[in-house]
Coordinates of C-alpha atoms in Angstrom, one line a residue:
X8 CA -21.9 -31.2 -4.9
X9 CA -20.1 -29.1 -7.4
X10 CA -19.0 -28.7 -11.0
X11 CA -16.4 -27.1 -13.2
X12 CA -18.3 -23.7 -13.1
X13 CA -17.8 -23.4 -9.3
X14 CA -14.0 -23.9 -9.6
X15 CA -12.1 -21.0 -8.1
X16 CA -10.6 -18.7 -10.8
X17 CA -6.9 -18.0 -10.5
X18 CA -6.2 -21.0 -8.2
X19 CA -2.8 -22.5 -8.3
X20 CA -2.3 -25.8 -6.5
X21 CA 1.1 -27.0 -5.4
X22 CA 2.1 -30.3 -6.8
X23 CA 3.7 -31.5 -3.6
X24 CA 1.1 -32.9 -1.2
X25 CA 1.0 -31.8 2.4
X26 CA -0.9 -34.9 3.5
X27 CA -1.9 -38.2 1.8
X28 CA -4.7 -40.3 3.3
X29 CA -6.7 -43.3 2.2
X30 CA -9.3 -41.0 0.6
X31 CA -7.5 -37.9 -0.7
X32 CA -4.3 -35.8 -1.1
X33 CA -4.0 -32.5 0.7
X34 CA -2.3 -29.6 -1.1
X35 CA -1.5 -26.0 -0.4
X36 CA -2.8 -23.5 -3.0
X37 CA -2.9 -19.8 -3.7
X38 CA -5.4 -17.4 -5.4
X39 CA -3.7 -14.6 -7.1
X40 CA -5.2 -11.2 -7.9
X41 CA -6.2 -8.0 -6.2
X42 CA -7.0 -10.0 -3.0
X43 CA -4.5 -12.9 -2.7
X44 CA -5.6 -15.8 -0.6
X45 CA -4.0 -19.0 0.6
X46 CA -6.2 -22.1 0.8
X47 CA -6.0 -25.8 1.3
X48 CA -7.3 -28.1 -1.4
X49 CA -8.2 -31.7 -0.9
X50 CA -8.2 -33.8 -4.1
X51 CA -9.9 -37.2 -4.3
X52 CA -8.6 -39.7 -6.8
X53 CA -10.8 -42.6 -7.8
X54 CA -8.0 -45.1 -7.2
X55 CA -7.7 -43.9 -3.6
X56 CA -11.1 -45.2 -2.6
X57 CA -11.8 -47.8 -5.2
X58 CA -11.9 -50.5 -2.6
X59 CA -13.8 -48.3 -0.1
X60 CA -17.1 -49.7 1.1
X61 CA -18.5 -46.1 1.4
X62 CA -19.9 -46.3 -2.0
X63 CA -21.3 -43.0 -3.4
X64 CA -21.0 -40.3 -2.6
X65 CA -17.2 -40.6 -2.0
X66 CA -15.8 -39.8 1.4
X67 CA -14.5 -36.4 0.3
X68 CA -17.8 -35.5 -1.3
X69 CA -19.6 -36.4 1.9
X70 CA -17.1 -34.4 4.0
X71 CA -17.5 -31.4 1.7
X72 CA -21.3 -31.6 2.1
X73 CA -21.2 -31.7 5.9
X74 CA -18.6 -28.9 6.0
X75 CA -20.9 -26.8 3.9
X76 CA -24.0 -27.5 6.0
X77 CA -22.5 -27.3 9.4
X78 CA -20.7 -23.9 9.9
X79 CA -19.1 -23.1 13.2
X80 CA -16.0 -21.1 14.2
X81 CA -14.3 -24.3 15.5
X82 CA -15.1 -26.4 12.4
X83 CA -12.9 -26.4 9.3
X84 CA -14.2 -23.6 7.1
X85 CA -15.7 -24.6 3.7
X86 CA -14.8 -22.4 0.7
X87 CA -15.7 -24.3 -2.4
X88 CA -15.9 -27.7 -4.1
X89 CA -16.1 -28.9 -7.7
X90 CA -15.5 -31.8 -10.0
X91 CA -13.1 -31.9 -12.9
X92 CA -12.9 -35.0 -14.9
X93 CA -12.7 -38.0 -12.5
X94 CA -11.3 -35.9 -9.7
X95 CA -13.2 -34.1 -6.9
X96 CA -11.8 -31.0 -5.3
X97 CA -12.6 -29.4 -1.9
X98 CA -11.2 -26.0 -1.0
X99 CA -11.0 -24.9 2.6
X100 CA -9.2 -22.3 4.7
X101 CA -5.4 -22.8 4.8
X102 CA -4.6 -25.4 7.4
X103 CA -2.1 -28.0 8.4
X104 CA -2.7 -31.4 10.0
X105 CA -2.4 -31.4 13.8
X106 CA 0.1 -34.3 13.7
X107 CA 2.6 -32.0 11.9
X108 CA 2.6 -29.2 14.4
X109 CA 1.7 -30.9 17.7
X110 CA 5.4 -31.1 18.7
X111 CA 5.7 -27.3 18.7
X112 CA 2.4 -26.7 20.6
X113 CA 2.7 -25.4 24.2
X114 CA 0.5 -26.7 27.0
X115 CA -1.6 -23.5 26.9
X116 CA -2.1 -23.8 23.2
X117 CA -3.2 -27.4 23.5
X118 CA -5.6 -26.4 26.2
X119 CA -7.2 -23.8 23.9
X120 CA -7.2 -26.3 21.1
X121 CA -9.0 -29.0 23.1
X122 CA -11.5 -26.4 24.2
X123 CA -12.2 -25.5 20.5
X124 CA -12.7 -29.2 19.6
X125 CA -15.0 -29.6 22.6
X126 CA -17.1 -26.6 21.4
X127 CA -17.3 -28.1 17.9
X128 CA -18.5 -31.5 19.2
X129 CA -21.2 -29.8 21.4
X130 CA -22.4 -27.9 18.3
X131 CA -22.7 -31.2 16.3
X132 CA -24.5 -32.9 19.2
X133 CA -26.8 -30.2 20.3
X134 CA -27.5 -28.2 17.1
X135 CA -26.9 -30.7 14.3
X136 CA -28.3 -33.7 16.2
X137 CA -25.5 -35.9 15.1
X138 CA -22.2 -37.6 16.0
X139 CA -18.7 -37.0 14.5
X140 CA -17.7 -40.7 15.1
X141 CA -13.9 -40.2 14.5
X142 CA -12.4 -37.7 16.8
X143 CA -8.6 -38.0 16.7
X144 CA -5.5 -36.1 15.7
X145 CA -5.9 -36.9 12.0
X146 CA -9.3 -35.2 11.9
X147 CA -8.0 -32.0 13.5
X148 CA -6.3 -29.2 11.5
X149 CA -4.5 -26.1 12.7
X150 CA -4.7 -22.7 10.9
X151 CA -1.9 -20.3 10.3
X152 CA -3.1 -18.4 13.4
X153 CA -2.7 -21.5 15.6
X154 CA -6.4 -22.3 16.0
X155 CA -7.6 -25.9 16.0
X156 CA -10.4 -26.8 13.6
X157 CA -12.4 -30.0 13.6
X158 CA -12.5 -31.8 10.3
X159 CA -13.0 -35.4 9.2
X160 CA -16.8 -34.9 8.8
X161 CA -16.9 -37.8 6.3
X162 CA -17.9 -40.0 9.2
X163 CA -20.6 -37.7 10.5
X164 CA -24.2 -39.0 10.6
X165 CA -27.5 -37.9 12.1
X166 CA -28.8 -39.4 15.3
X167 CA -31.5 -41.2 13.4
X168 CA -28.9 -43.0 11.3
X169 CA -26.7 -44.2 14.1
X170 CA -26.9 -48.0 14.2
X171 CA -24.6 -51.0 14.5
X172 CA -24.5 -51.6 10.7
X173 CA -23.2 -48.1 10.0
X174 CA -20.4 -48.4 12.6
X175 CA -19.4 -51.8 11.2
X176 CA -19.3 -50.2 7.8
X177 CA -16.8 -47.4 8.8
X178 CA -14.9 -49.3 11.5
X179 CA -12.0 -50.1 9.1
X180 CA -11.3 -46.5 8.4
X181 CA -11.7 -45.0 11.9
X182 CA -8.8 -44.4 14.4
X183 CA -8.4 -47.7 16.2
X184 CA -7.4 -46.3 19.6
X185 CA -10.5 -44.1 19.6
X186 CA -12.8 -47.1 19.3
X187 CA -14.2 -48.2 22.6
X188 CA -13.8 -52.0 23.3
X189 CA -17.4 -51.8 24.6
X190 CA -18.7 -50.0 21.5
X191 CA -21.3 -52.7 20.8
X192 CA -22.6 -52.2 24.3
X193 CA -22.6 -48.4 23.9
X194 CA -24.6 -48.8 20.7
X195 CA -27.5 -50.2 22.7
X196 CA -27.8 -46.9 24.6
X197 CA -26.8 -44.6 21.7
X198 CA -30.4 -43.4 21.4
X199 CA -30.2 -42.1 25.0
X200 CA -26.7 -40.5 24.7
X201 CA -25.6 -39.9 21.1
X202 CA -22.4 -38.3 22.4
X203 CA -21.1 -41.5 23.9
X204 CA -18.9 -42.4 20.9
X205 CA -17.4 -39.0 20.7
X206 CA -16.8 -38.6 24.4
X207 CA -14.7 -41.7 24.5
X208 CA -12.7 -40.6 21.5
X209 CA -12.2 -37.1 22.9
X210 CA -10.8 -38.6 26.2
X211 CA -8.2 -40.6 24.1
X212 CA -7.3 -37.5 22.1
X213 CA -6.7 -35.3 25.2
X214 CA -4.7 -38.0 26.9
X215 CA -2.4 -38.4 23.9
X216 CA -1.7 -34.7 23.3
X217 CA -1.1 -33.9 27.0
X218 CA 1.0 -37.0 27.7
X219 CA 4.4 -35.2 27.8
X220 CA 3.3 -31.9 29.3
X221 CA 4.2 -30.6 32.7
X222 CA 1.4 -30.5 35.2
X223 CA 2.4 -27.1 36.4
X224 CA 2.0 -25.5 33.0
X225 CA -1.8 -25.0 33.3
X226 CA -4.0 -25.1 36.4
X227 CA -6.0 -28.2 36.7
X228 CA -3.9 -30.2 34.2
X229 CA -3.2 -33.1 36.6
X230 CA -6.9 -33.5 37.5
X231 CA -8.0 -33.3 33.9
X232 CA -5.5 -35.8 32.7
X233 CA -6.6 -38.3 35.3
X234 CA -10.2 -37.8 34.3
X235 CA -9.3 -38.5 30.7
X236 CA -7.6 -41.8 31.7
X237 CA -11.0 -42.9 33.0
X238 CA -12.5 -42.0 29.6
X239 CA -14.7 -39.3 31.1
X240 CA -16.9 -41.8 33.0
X241 CA -19.9 -40.2 34.6
X242 CA -19.0 -36.8 32.9
X243 CA -20.9 -35.2 30.1
X244 CA -19.1 -33.1 27.4
X245 CA -21.2 -30.1 28.3
X246 CA -20.2 -30.2 31.9
X247 CA -16.6 -30.6 31.0
X248 CA -16.4 -27.0 29.8
X249 CA -16.6 -26.0 33.5
X250 CA -13.6 -28.0 34.5
X251 CA -10.7 -26.0 36.1
X252 CA -8.5 -27.0 33.2
X253 CA -10.8 -24.9 31.0
X254 CA -11.6 -22.2 33.6
X255 CA -8.2 -20.5 34.2
X256 CA -7.6 -16.8 33.4
X257 CA -6.5 -17.2 29.8
X258 CA -9.4 -19.5 29.0
X259 CA -11.8 -17.1 30.6
X260 CA -10.6 -14.3 28.3
X261 CA -10.8 -16.7 25.3
X262 CA -14.3 -17.8 26.2
X263 CA -15.5 -14.2 26.8
X264 CA -14.2 -13.0 23.4
X265 CA -15.8 -15.9 21.6
X266 CA -19.1 -15.2 23.3
X267 CA -18.9 -11.4 23.1
X268 CA -22.2 -10.9 21.2
X269 CA -24.0 -12.5 24.1
X270 CA -22.6 -10.2 26.7
X271 CA -24.2 -7.0 28.1
X272 CA -22.8 -3.6 27.7
X273 CA -21.8 -3.4 31.4
X274 CA -20.0 -6.8 31.2
X275 CA -18.1 -5.7 28.1
X276 CA -17.1 -2.4 29.6
X277 CA -15.7 -4.1 32.8
X278 CA -14.0 -6.8 30.7
X279 CA -12.1 -4.4 28.4
X280 CA -11.1 -2.1 31.2
X281 CA -8.9 -4.8 32.8
X282 CA -8.0 -6.8 29.7
X283 CA -4.6 -5.2 28.9
X284 CA -3.2 -5.8 32.4
X285 CA -4.4 -9.4 32.2
X286 CA -2.9 -10.1 28.8
X287 CA 0.5 -8.8 30.0
X288 CA 0.7 -11.9 32.3
X289 CA 0.9 -14.3 29.3
X290 CA 3.5 -14.9 26.6
X291 CA 3.0 -12.5 23.7
X292 CA 3.2 -15.3 21.2
X293 CA 0.4 -17.1 22.9
X294 CA -1.7 -14.0 23.0
X295 CA -1.1 -13.1 19.4
X296 CA -1.7 -16.6 18.0
X297 CA -4.6 -17.6 20.1
X298 CA -6.4 -14.3 20.7
X299 CA -5.2 -12.1 17.8
X300 CA -8.1 -12.9 15.5
X301 CA -10.6 -12.4 18.3
X302 CA -9.0 -9.1 19.4
X303 CA -9.4 -7.8 15.9
X304 CA -13.0 -9.0 15.4
X305 CA -15.7 -6.6 14.4
X306 CA -17.4 -6.8 17.7
X307 CA -14.2 -5.7 19.5
X308 CA -13.3 -3.0 17.1
X309 CA -16.7 -1.3 17.3
X310 CA -16.8 -1.4 21.1
X311 CA -16.3 2.1 22.5
X312 CA -14.4 0.9 25.6
X313 CA -12.2 -1.4 23.6
X314 CA -11.3 1.5 21.2
X315 CA -10.0 3.6 24.0
X316 CA -8.6 1.0 26.5
X317 CA -7.4 -1.9 24.3
X318 CA -6.7 -1.0 20.6
X319 CA -4.0 1.6 21.3
X320 CA -2.0 -1.2 22.9
X321 CA -2.8 -3.9 20.4
X322 CA -2.3 -1.8 17.2
X323 CA 1.0 -0.3 18.3
X324 CA 3.9 -2.7 18.1
X325 CA 6.5 -2.6 20.8
X326 CA 9.8 -1.5 19.4
X327 CA 11.5 -1.2 22.8
X328 CA 11.1 -3.1 26.0
X329 CA 9.7 -0.1 27.8
X330 CA 7.1 0.7 25.2
X331 CA 3.4 0.3 26.1
X332 CA 2.5 -2.1 23.3
X333 CA 1.6 -5.7 24.0
X334 CA 3.3 -7.3 21.0
X335 CA 6.8 -7.0 19.6
X336 CA 7.4 -6.0 16.0
X337 CA 8.2 -9.6 14.9
X338 CA 5.2 -11.1 16.6
X339 CA 3.0 -8.4 15.2
X340 CA 4.2 -9.0 11.7
X341 CA 3.8 -12.8 12.0
X342 CA 0.3 -12.9 13.6
X343 CA -1.6 -9.6 13.1
X344 CA -0.3 -8.2 9.7
X345 CA -2.0 -10.9 7.6
X346 CA -5.3 -10.2 9.4
X347 CA -4.9 -6.4 8.9
X348 CA -4.3 -6.8 5.2
X349 CA -7.6 -8.6 4.9
X350 CA -9.3 -6.0 7.0
X351 CA -8.2 -3.2 4.6
X352 CA -10.2 -4.9 1.9
X353 CA -13.4 -4.6 3.8
X354 CA -15.5 -1.6 2.7
X355 CA -16.9 -0.8 6.1
X356 CA -16.6 2.9 7.0
X357 CA -16.3 2.6 10.8
X358 CA -13.7 -0.2 10.5
X359 CA -11.7 1.7 7.8
X360 CA -11.7 4.9 10.0
X361 CA -10.4 3.0 12.9
X362 CA -7.6 1.4 10.9
X363 CA -6.7 4.7 9.4
X364 CA -6.5 6.3 12.8
X365 CA -3.9 3.8 14.0
X366 CA -2.2 3.3 10.6
X367 CA 0.8 5.5 11.5
X368 CA 1.5 3.2 14.5
X369 CA 1.8 0.0 12.6
X370 CA 2.3 0.8 8.9
X371 CA 6.1 0.2 9.1
X372 CA 5.4 -3.5 9.9
X373 CA 4.0 -4.0 6.4
X374 CA 6.2 -5.0 3.5
X375 CA 6.8 -2.3 0.9
X376 CA 5.0 -4.5 -1.8
X377 CA 2.0 -4.9 0.5
X378 CA 1.8 -1.1 1.1
X379 CA 2.1 -0.4 -2.5
X380 CA -0.1 -3.0 -4.1
X381 CA -2.7 -3.8 -1.4
X382 CA -2.9 -0.9 1.1
X383 CA -2.4 2.1 -1.2
X384 CA -5.1 1.0 -3.8
X385 CA -7.6 0.7 -1.0
X386 CA -6.8 4.1 0.4
X387 CA -7.2 5.7 -3.0
X388 CA -10.7 4.2 -3.1
X389 CA -11.4 6.0 0.2
X390 CA -10.7 9.5 -1.2
X391 CA -13.6 9.0 -3.7
X392 CA -16.2 8.4 -1.0
X393 CA -18.9 10.9 -0.2
X394 CA -18.1 10.8 3.5
X395 CA -16.0 13.9 4.2
X396 CA -14.7 12.5 7.4
X397 CA -13.5 9.3 5.7
X398 CA -11.9 11.4 2.9
X399 CA -10.0 13.7 5.2
X400 CA -8.8 10.8 7.4
X401 CA -7.7 8.9 4.2
X402 CA -5.7 12.0 3.0
X403 CA -3.9 12.1 6.3
X404 CA -3.0 8.5 6.0
X405 CA -1.7 9.0 2.5
X406 CA 0.5 11.8 3.8
X407 CA 2.0 9.3 6.3
X408 CA 2.8 6.9 3.4
X409 CA 4.8 9.5 1.4
X410 CA 8.0 9.2 3.4
X411 CA 7.9 5.4 2.9
X412 CA 6.7 5.0 -0.7
X413 CA 7.6 8.4 -2.1
X414 CA 5.3 11.1 -3.4
X415 CA 5.5 9.8 -7.0
X416 CA 4.0 6.5 -5.9
X417 CA 1.4 7.9 -3.6
X418 CA 0.0 10.8 -5.8
X419 CA 1.3 9.7 -9.2
X420 CA 1.6 11.9 -12.2
X421 CA 4.5 14.1 -13.4
X422 CA 6.0 16.4 -10.8
X423 CA 8.4 19.3 -11.2
X424 CA 10.4 21.7 -9.1
X425 CA 7.6 24.3 -8.7
X426 CA 8.9 25.9 -5.4
X427 CA 12.3 27.2 -4.4
X428 CA 14.1 27.7 -1.1
X429 CA 13.3 31.3 -0.3
X430 CA 14.9 31.6 3.1
X431 CA 16.7 34.9 3.5
X432 CA 19.0 33.6 6.2
X433 CA 20.6 31.1 3.8
X434 CA 22.6 33.9 2.1
X435 CA 23.8 35.4 5.4
X436 CA 26.0 32.5 6.3
X437 CA 29.2 34.1 5.1
X438 CA 32.7 34.5 6.3
X439 CA 34.5 36.3 3.3
X440 CA 33.4 39.1 1.1
X441 CA 34.5 39.6 -2.5
X442 CA 34.2 43.0 -4.1
X443 CA 33.4 43.1 -7.8
X444 CA 33.4 46.4 -9.6
X445 CA 31.5 47.1 -12.7
X446 CA 31.7 49.9 -15.2
X447 CA 28.8 52.3 -14.8
X448 CA 25.8 50.5 -13.5
X449 CA 22.4 51.9 -13.8
X450 CA 20.8 53.5 -10.8
X451 CA 18.6 50.4 -10.2
X452 CA 21.6 48.2 -9.7
X453 CA 22.2 47.6 -6.0
X454 CA 24.0 45.4 -3.6
X455 CA 23.0 41.7 -3.6
X456 CA 24.2 39.0 -1.3
X457 CA 25.2 36.2 -3.7
X458 CA 27.0 33.0 -2.6
X459 CA 29.9 32.1 -4.9
X460 CA 32.5 29.4 -5.0
X461 CA 35.8 30.7 -3.4
X462 CA 38.2 29.0 -5.7
X463 CA 36.9 30.7 -8.9
X464 CA 37.3 34.4 -9.4
X465 CA 34.1 36.2 -8.8
X466 CA 34.4 38.3 -12.0
X467 CA 34.2 35.1 -14.0
X468 CA 30.6 34.6 -12.8
X469 CA 29.5 38.0 -14.1
X470 CA 30.5 38.2 -17.7
X471 CA 29.5 41.3 -19.7
X472 CA 26.9 40.6 -22.3
X473 CA 28.2 41.5 -25.8
X474 CA 26.1 44.2 -27.4
X475 CA 24.6 43.4 -30.8
X476 CA 24.9 45.8 -33.7
X477 CA 22.2 48.4 -33.4
X478 CA 21.6 47.5 -29.8
X479 CA 21.9 49.4 -26.6
X480 CA 24.7 51.8 -25.6
X481 CA 28.0 50.0 -24.9
X482 CA 28.4 51.7 -21.6
X483 CA 25.1 50.3 -20.3
X484 CA 25.4 46.9 -18.5
X485 CA 22.3 44.7 -18.0
X486 CA 22.3 41.4 -16.1
X487 CA 19.8 38.8 -15.1
X488 CA 19.5 36.8 -11.9
X489 CA 17.6 33.8 -10.6
X490 CA 14.1 34.5 -9.5
X491 CA 14.7 33.0 -6.1
X492 CA 16.9 36.0 -5.2
X493 CA 14.3 38.6 -6.2
X494 CA 12.4 39.8 -3.1
X495 CA 10.9 42.9 -4.6
X496 CA 7.4 41.4 -5.3
X497 CA 7.4 39.8 -1.8
X498 CA 7.6 43.3 -0.2
X499 CA 5.4 45.0 -2.8
X500 CA 8.1 47.4 -3.9
X501 CA 9.2 48.2 -7.4
X502 CA 11.3 51.2 -6.6
X503 CA 15.0 51.4 -6.4
X504 CA 16.7 49.1 -3.9
X505 CA 19.0 50.7 -1.3
X506 CA 21.6 49.4 1.2
X507 CA 22.5 50.4 4.7
X508 CA 26.0 51.7 5.3
X509 CA 27.2 53.0 8.6
X510 CA 23.6 53.0 9.9
X511 CA 22.3 55.1 7.0
X512 CA 20.2 54.2 4.0
X513 CA 22.1 55.1 0.9
X514 CA 22.1 54.3 -2.8
X515 CA 24.2 51.4 -3.9
X516 CA 27.7 52.1 -5.0
X517 CA 29.4 50.8 -8.1
X518 CA 30.6 47.8 -6.2
X519 CA 28.5 44.7 -5.7
X520 CA 29.2 42.8 -2.5
X521 CA 29.2 39.0 -3.2
X522 CA 29.3 36.7 -0.2
X523 CA 31.4 33.6 -0.6
X524 CA 29.8 30.2 0.1
X525 CA 29.0 27.7 -2.7
X526 CA 27.2 29.2 -5.6
X527 CA 27.7 27.2 -8.8
X528 CA 26.0 29.4 -11.4
X529 CA 26.8 32.8 -12.7
X530 CA 24.5 35.6 -11.5
X531 CA 24.0 39.1 -12.8
X532 CA 21.7 42.0 -12.0
X533 CA 18.4 42.9 -13.7
X534 CA 17.2 46.0 -15.3
X535 CA 14.2 47.8 -13.9
X536 CA 12.0 46.6 -16.7
X537 CA 13.1 43.0 -16.1
X538 CA 12.0 43.4 -12.5
X539 CA 8.6 44.7 -13.5
X540 CA 8.2 41.7 -15.9
X541 CA 8.9 39.3 -13.1
X542 CA 5.5 40.0 -11.5
X543 CA 3.8 37.5 -13.7
X544 CA 2.8 34.3 -11.9
X545 CA 2.3 30.8 -13.3
X546 CA -1.2 29.6 -13.9
X547 CA -2.4 26.9 -11.5
X548 CA -5.1 24.5 -12.4
X549 CA -8.6 24.9 -11.0
X550 CA -8.8 23.2 -7.6
X551 CA -11.9 21.3 -8.8
X552 CA -9.8 19.6 -11.4
X553 CA -7.2 18.3 -8.9
X554 CA -7.0 14.5 -8.5
X555 CA -4.3 12.7 -6.6
X556 CA -3.9 9.9 -9.1
X557 CA -5.2 11.6 -12.3
X558 CA -4.3 15.3 -11.9
X559 CA -3.3 17.3 -14.9
X560 CA 0.4 17.4 -15.4
X561 CA 1.9 20.6 -13.8
X562 CA 5.1 20.2 -15.7
X563 CA 3.7 22.1 -18.7
X564 CA 6.1 24.7 -19.9
X565 CA 5.6 28.0 -18.1
X566 CA 6.3 31.3 -19.9
X567 CA 9.8 32.3 -18.9
X568 CA 10.6 35.8 -17.9
X569 CA 12.6 37.7 -20.5
X570 CA 15.0 40.0 -18.7
X571 CA 16.4 41.2 -22.1
X572 CA 13.2 42.7 -23.5
X573 CA 14.6 46.2 -23.6
X574 CA 18.0 45.0 -25.0
X575 CA 16.7 43.8 -28.3
X576 CA 18.2 45.9 -31.1
X577 CA 15.9 48.2 -33.0
X578 CA 16.6 47.7 -36.7
X579 CA 14.5 50.0 -38.9
X580 CA 13.1 48.8 -42.1
X581 CA 15.3 49.6 -45.1
X582 CA 14.1 52.7 -47.0
X583 CA 13.7 52.2 -50.7
X584 CA 14.7 55.1 -52.9
X585 CA 12.8 55.4 -56.1
X586 CA 15.0 57.1 -58.8
X587 CA 13.2 58.9 -61.6
X588 CA 14.2 58.0 -65.2
X589 CA 17.1 60.1 -66.5
X590 CA 15.9 62.6 -69.1
X591 CA 17.7 62.7 -72.4
X592 CA 18.4 66.4 -71.8
X593 CA 20.4 65.6 -68.6
X594 CA 23.7 67.4 -68.8
X595 CA 27.0 66.4 -67.5
X596 CA 26.5 68.8 -64.6
X597 CA 24.6 66.1 -62.5
X598 CA 26.2 65.1 -59.3
X599 CA 28.7 62.3 -59.6
X600 CA 28.9 59.5 -57.1
X601 CA 31.2 56.6 -56.4
X602 CA 28.3 54.3 -57.0
X603 CA 27.6 55.5 -60.6
X604 CA 28.3 52.9 -63.2
X605 CA 29.6 54.0 -66.5
X606 CA 27.6 52.0 -69.0
X607 CA 29.3 52.4 -72.4
X608 CA 27.0 52.0 -75.4
X609 CA 27.4 48.8 -77.3
X610 CA 27.6 49.2 -81.0
X611 CA 25.5 47.0 -83.2
X612 CA 25.9 46.2 -86.9
X613 CA 23.4 48.9 -87.8
X614 CA 25.4 51.4 -85.8
X615 CA 22.6 51.9 -83.2
X616 CA 23.3 51.9 -79.5
X617 CA 22.0 49.1 -77.4
X618 CA 21.1 51.5 -74.5
X619 CA 17.6 50.0 -74.3
X620 CA 18.8 46.7 -72.9
X621 CA 17.4 43.4 -74.2
X622 CA 14.9 44.2 -76.8
X623 CA 12.8 42.1 -79.0
X624 CA 15.6 42.1 -81.6
X625 CA 17.8 40.3 -79.2
X626 CA 15.6 37.3 -79.1
X627 CA 17.5 36.0 -82.1
X628 CA 20.3 35.2 -79.7
X629 CA 18.0 32.7 -77.9
X630 CA 16.8 31.1 -81.1
X631 CA 13.3 32.5 -80.7
X632 CA 11.4 33.9 -83.6
X633 CA 10.8 37.7 -83.2
X634 CA 7.2 38.8 -83.4
X635 CA 6.1 40.9 -86.3
X636 CA 6.3 44.6 -85.8

């Protein structure tokens, strides 16, 4: 049945048991990873069935084998099974025992659940040619979506194996109330009607779960309950599906959705045209829990009529009472979001396109962590696809995620302030004007509208740049200003700027008009050469190299504009004067200078002058032997 190699990787099993039976313990478990999943794990201990007359294989091993062989939407879904040491493990979809949730089930939910059990039994009888042999509440499980699933297949056996000896063998472990007092008599005709054992047990189950329900809750309930009290005498299970209790409007919708692949195109078109108005007659919780999975099935999503008439109402949560959606936000989050998270992991182009089209309607119902770690990675896979339509739709969906997750999360990489607010009208919102007068501005200096804080003198924002030694003329003033206020290259002009005074275009005066608002940085005016240098634009990467998650960083340093290029002092290289050696015939008539040094001759012992500086004879002072002349 299984071994350690087939054990699920990353599986964490809760220590606390959900259910304890004679054969196993039932635990909740989770699989962590890129696609988290919740499961139910059944663990069989040898001590739990040491006195069992089942022999080998153990009851859990037999149940696992039958679940693996007999797959049906209404039968507990098999995931995996394996042995580890003396224990045997069976993993199935996440479920809870019916006995733990039956108290919160409505009459309509019970009606749908009984119909699911009935369909599972018909499948076992007609397709598997066998009998379940223990239909009761303990063999039924309920998924997180509210669907009833038939389990307990450890008692299942083929029609050819049904005999008195087998039923005596398992009688001790079956539900006592579901065993007919006339079972020995039934066994004689079991070959003619192999469903006789299960029919009696199903009648007992239905009678128990509907005992306290109001007859007015569902049409046909009173008649069906009376029929169950008679243990379905003279009624077959297949004919029971046409009973009024299973034929009201909600059950018709449920039955049609489950049998959708068998319907014709005309039948499906007529069904989806009227479906929304029909669903509005039922409680939204019942619709979401019982029909949510069916309404989001592949067959529904790919139907053209359903795409236009149904999905806009299903995939758009109702935030207000007058909205057109079918489900409120809370119901949508509880019932449909888990299913949608799974659907985003499916690499099916039509399904993904459909989800992306409606993503903006329901993405706010996801948790931030789910958007960041489950939805976003799947969307980033979509932008690498060769389908242009899929890529463009994915990019639009990514744009919708930016306000929620932020651009840094969606596109990644380093970002910088590469654009400025260049709206001209932002500097026209003024109420007071300050006049700041400069010395003698150059002719290219003109009037600029510069916002400035009112409480600080305007002149403090325009300090004069000290002139370095050897620099420009002291009477010449040069200033720089932020590039966001330079509009010359926007209008393609490099000539002198002018202002309008009294309706005439004139040259700027020596006064700069500064509008008061809330500037916080000092500003000054550029020279003409600085304006010309401003035309250089930053280099942008080739478009073919762009990648949302792996693009080259655009925060690389950009060459700054030097507005002071023409202000740098020009310092010429020092000229070196080569002075010729003074001739011995030089007279005292040579020009005297304040830099001349009077070098008096130093007398030596021999009476000679030391005008030649350090000679070879002076080496004696350094204790070095003089060379021979």
